[in-house]
mmCIF file of C-alpha atoms in Angstrom:
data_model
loop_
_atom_site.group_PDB
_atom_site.id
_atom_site.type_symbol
_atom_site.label_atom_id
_atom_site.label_comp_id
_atom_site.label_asym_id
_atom_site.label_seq_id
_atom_site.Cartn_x
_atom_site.Cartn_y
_atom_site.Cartn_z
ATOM 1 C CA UNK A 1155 -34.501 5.107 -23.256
ATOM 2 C CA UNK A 1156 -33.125 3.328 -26.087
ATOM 3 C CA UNK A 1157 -34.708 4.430 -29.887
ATOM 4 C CA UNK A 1158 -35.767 0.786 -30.480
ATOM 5 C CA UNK A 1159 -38.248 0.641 -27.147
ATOM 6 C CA UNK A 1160 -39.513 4.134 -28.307
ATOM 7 C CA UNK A 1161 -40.298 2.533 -32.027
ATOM 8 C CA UNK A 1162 -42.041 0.065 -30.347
ATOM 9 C CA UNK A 1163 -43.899 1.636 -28.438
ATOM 10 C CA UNK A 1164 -45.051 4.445 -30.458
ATOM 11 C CA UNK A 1165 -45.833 1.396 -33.493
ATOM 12 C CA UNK A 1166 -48.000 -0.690 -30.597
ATOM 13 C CA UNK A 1167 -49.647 2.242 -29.667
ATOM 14 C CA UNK A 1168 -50.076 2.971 -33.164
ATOM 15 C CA UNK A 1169 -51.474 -0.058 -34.462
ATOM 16 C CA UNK A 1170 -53.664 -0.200 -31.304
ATOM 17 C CA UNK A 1171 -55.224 2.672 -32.541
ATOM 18 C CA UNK A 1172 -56.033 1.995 -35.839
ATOM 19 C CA UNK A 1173 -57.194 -1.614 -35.118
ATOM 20 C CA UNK A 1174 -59.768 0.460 -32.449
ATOM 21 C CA UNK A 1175 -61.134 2.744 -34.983
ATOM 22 C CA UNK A 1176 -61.201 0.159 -37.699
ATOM 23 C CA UNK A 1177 -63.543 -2.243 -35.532
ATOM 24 C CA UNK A 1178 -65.223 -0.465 -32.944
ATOM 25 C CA UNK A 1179 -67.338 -3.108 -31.592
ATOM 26 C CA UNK A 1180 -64.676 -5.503 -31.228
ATOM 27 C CA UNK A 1181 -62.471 -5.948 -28.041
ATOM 28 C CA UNK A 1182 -58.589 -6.387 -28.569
ATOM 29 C CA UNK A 1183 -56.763 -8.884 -26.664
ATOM 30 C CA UNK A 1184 -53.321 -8.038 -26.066
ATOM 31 C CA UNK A 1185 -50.733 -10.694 -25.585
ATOM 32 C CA UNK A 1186 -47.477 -11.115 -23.387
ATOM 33 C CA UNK A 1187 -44.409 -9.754 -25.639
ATOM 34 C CA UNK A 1188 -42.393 -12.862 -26.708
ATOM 35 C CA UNK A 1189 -38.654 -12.028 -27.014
ATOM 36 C CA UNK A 1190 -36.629 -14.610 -29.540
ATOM 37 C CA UNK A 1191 -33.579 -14.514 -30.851
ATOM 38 C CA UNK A 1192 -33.342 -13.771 -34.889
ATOM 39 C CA UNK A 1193 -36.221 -12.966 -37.191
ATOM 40 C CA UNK A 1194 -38.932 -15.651 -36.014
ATOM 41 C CA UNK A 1195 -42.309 -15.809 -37.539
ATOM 42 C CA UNK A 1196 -44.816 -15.446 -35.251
ATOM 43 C CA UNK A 1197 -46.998 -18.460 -34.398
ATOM 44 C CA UNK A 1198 -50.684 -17.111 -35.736
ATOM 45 C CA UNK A 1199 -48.926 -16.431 -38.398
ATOM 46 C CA UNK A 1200 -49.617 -17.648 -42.205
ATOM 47 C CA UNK A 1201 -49.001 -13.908 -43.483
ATOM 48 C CA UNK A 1202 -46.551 -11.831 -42.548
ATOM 49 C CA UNK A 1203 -45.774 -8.397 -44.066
ATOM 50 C CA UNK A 1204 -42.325 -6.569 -43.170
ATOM 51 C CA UNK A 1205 -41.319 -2.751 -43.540
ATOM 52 C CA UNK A 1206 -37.627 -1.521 -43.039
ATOM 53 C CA UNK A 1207 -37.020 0.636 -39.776
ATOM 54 C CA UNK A 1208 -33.778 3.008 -39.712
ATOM 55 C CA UNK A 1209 -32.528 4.758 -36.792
ATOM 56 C CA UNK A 1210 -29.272 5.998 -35.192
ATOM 57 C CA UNK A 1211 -28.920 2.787 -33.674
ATOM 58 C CA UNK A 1212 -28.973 0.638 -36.874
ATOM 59 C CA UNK A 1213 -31.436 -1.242 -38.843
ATOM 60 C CA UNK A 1214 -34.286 -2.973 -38.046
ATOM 61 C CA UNK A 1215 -37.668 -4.094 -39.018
ATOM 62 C CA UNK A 1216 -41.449 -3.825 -38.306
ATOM 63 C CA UNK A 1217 -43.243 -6.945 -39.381
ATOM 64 C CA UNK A 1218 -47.259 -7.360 -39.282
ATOM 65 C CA UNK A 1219 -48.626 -11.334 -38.784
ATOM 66 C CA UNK A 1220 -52.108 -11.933 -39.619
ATOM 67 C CA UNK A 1221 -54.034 -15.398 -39.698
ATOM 68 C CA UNK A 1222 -54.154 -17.593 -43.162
ATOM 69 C CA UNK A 1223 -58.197 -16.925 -42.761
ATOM 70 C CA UNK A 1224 -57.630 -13.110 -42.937
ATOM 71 C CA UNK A 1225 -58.357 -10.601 -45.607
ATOM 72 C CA UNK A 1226 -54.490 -10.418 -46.995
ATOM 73 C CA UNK A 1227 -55.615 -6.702 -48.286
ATOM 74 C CA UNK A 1228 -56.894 -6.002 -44.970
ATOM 75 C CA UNK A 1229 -53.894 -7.034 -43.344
ATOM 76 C CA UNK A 1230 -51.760 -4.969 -45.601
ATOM 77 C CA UNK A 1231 -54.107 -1.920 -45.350
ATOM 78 C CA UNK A 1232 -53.978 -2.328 -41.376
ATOM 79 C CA UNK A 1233 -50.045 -2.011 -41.759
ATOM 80 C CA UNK A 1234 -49.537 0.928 -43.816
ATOM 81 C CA UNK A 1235 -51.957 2.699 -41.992
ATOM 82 C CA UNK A 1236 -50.120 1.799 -38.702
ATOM 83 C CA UNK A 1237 -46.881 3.341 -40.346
ATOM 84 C CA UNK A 1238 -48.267 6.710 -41.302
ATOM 85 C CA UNK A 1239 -49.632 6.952 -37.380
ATOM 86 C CA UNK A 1240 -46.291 5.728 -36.060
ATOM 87 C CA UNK A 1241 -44.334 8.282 -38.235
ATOM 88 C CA UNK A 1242 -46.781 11.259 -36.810
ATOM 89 C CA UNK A 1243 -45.887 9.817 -33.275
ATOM 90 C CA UNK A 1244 -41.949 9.750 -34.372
ATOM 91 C CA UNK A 1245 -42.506 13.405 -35.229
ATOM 92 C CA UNK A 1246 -44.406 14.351 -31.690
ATOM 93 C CA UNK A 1247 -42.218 12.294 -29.554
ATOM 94 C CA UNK A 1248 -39.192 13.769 -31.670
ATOM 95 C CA UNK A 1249 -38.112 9.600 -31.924
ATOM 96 C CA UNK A 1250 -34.913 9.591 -34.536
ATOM 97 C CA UNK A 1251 -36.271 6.586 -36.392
ATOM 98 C CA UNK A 1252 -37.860 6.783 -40.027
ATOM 99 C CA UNK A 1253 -39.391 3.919 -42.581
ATOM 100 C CA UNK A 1254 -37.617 2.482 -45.076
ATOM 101 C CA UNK A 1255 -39.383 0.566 -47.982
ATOM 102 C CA UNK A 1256 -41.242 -2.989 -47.789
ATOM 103 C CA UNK A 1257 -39.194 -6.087 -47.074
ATOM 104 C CA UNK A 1258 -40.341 -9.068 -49.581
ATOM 105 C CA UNK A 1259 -38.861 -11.204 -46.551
ATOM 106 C CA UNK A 1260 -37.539 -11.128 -43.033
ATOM 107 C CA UNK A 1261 -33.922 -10.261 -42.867
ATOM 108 C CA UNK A 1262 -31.212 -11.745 -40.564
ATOM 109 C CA UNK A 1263 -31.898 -9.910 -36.866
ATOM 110 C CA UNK A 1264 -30.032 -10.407 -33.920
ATOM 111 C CA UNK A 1265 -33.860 -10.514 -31.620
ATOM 112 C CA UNK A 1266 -37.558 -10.012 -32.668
ATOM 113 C CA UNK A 1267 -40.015 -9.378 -29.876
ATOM 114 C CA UNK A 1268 -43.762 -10.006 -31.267
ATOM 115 C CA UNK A 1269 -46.613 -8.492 -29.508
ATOM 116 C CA UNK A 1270 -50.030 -10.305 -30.457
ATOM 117 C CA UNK A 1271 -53.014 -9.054 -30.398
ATOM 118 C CA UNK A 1272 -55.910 -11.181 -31.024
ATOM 119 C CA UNK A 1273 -60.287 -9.803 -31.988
ATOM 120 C CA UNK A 1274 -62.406 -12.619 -31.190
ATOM 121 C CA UNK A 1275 -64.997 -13.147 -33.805
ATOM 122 C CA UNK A 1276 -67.307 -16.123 -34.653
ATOM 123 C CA UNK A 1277 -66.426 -18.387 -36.431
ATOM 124 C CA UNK A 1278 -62.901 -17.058 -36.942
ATOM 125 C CA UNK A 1279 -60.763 -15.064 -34.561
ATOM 126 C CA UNK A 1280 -58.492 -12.519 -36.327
ATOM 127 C CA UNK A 1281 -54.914 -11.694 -35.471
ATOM 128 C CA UNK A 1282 -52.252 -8.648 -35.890
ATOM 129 C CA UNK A 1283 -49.296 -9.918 -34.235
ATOM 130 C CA UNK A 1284 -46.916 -7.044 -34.780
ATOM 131 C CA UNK A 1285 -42.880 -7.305 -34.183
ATOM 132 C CA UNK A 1286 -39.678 -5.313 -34.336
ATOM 133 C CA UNK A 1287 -36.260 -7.176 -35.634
ATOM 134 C CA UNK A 1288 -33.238 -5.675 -33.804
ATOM 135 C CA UNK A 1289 -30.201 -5.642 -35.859
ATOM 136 C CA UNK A 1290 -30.279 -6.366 -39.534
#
């Protein structure tokens, strides 16, 4: 399996769990994964936080989308909590991949694949889209 589909999956996984202990009551919805080609925003959208990803394979990036109605601290919080859970998996799973520092913007990529997740909430629904850019 290549490095890049075990970063994903342990950064899903991951974020799954932190968005589950961070609201209990709520029920995630998780989306299709949407494959594009080069470092596209994903469509929820208005904030989107990126962190550097290294591995033996190259460069990449993890990138966190949250709504414009969203609690920007929140949505930052959410993130670098996700990356100290994903770099415990990297050491359990023995994955070769390690975090680099915060991107102000996402770089060039060859492919991005976003998977959304949505929490329902009245009146406004809340999302963590998450993605990983192949090839920067």
């Amino acid at each position: 399996m290549s490095v890049w589909n075990q970063v994903l999956q342990a950064a899903h996984s991951a974020l799954i769990d932190e968005l589950n202990e961070r609201f209990p009551a709520d029920k995630l919805e998780l989306g299709l994964p949407k494959r594009v080609e080069g470092a596209v925003g994903a469509e929820s959208g208005a904030r989107v936080l990126f962190r550097e990803v290294k591995s033996n394979e190259g460069a990449g990036f993890l990138a966190l989308s949250g709504n414009a109605k969203q609690n920007p601290h929140e949505l930052a919080d959410v993130l670098v909590k996700a990356v100290v859970r994903t770099e415990k998996e990297f050491k359990i799973r023995k994955i070769d991949a390690s975090f680099g520092n915060p991107l102000a913007s996402a770089p060039n990529a060859r492919m991005t694949i976003w998977l959304p997740i949505v929490i329902r909430r009245e009146p406004n629904d809340m999302t963590f889209d998450m993605a990983l850019g192949l090839g920067i």
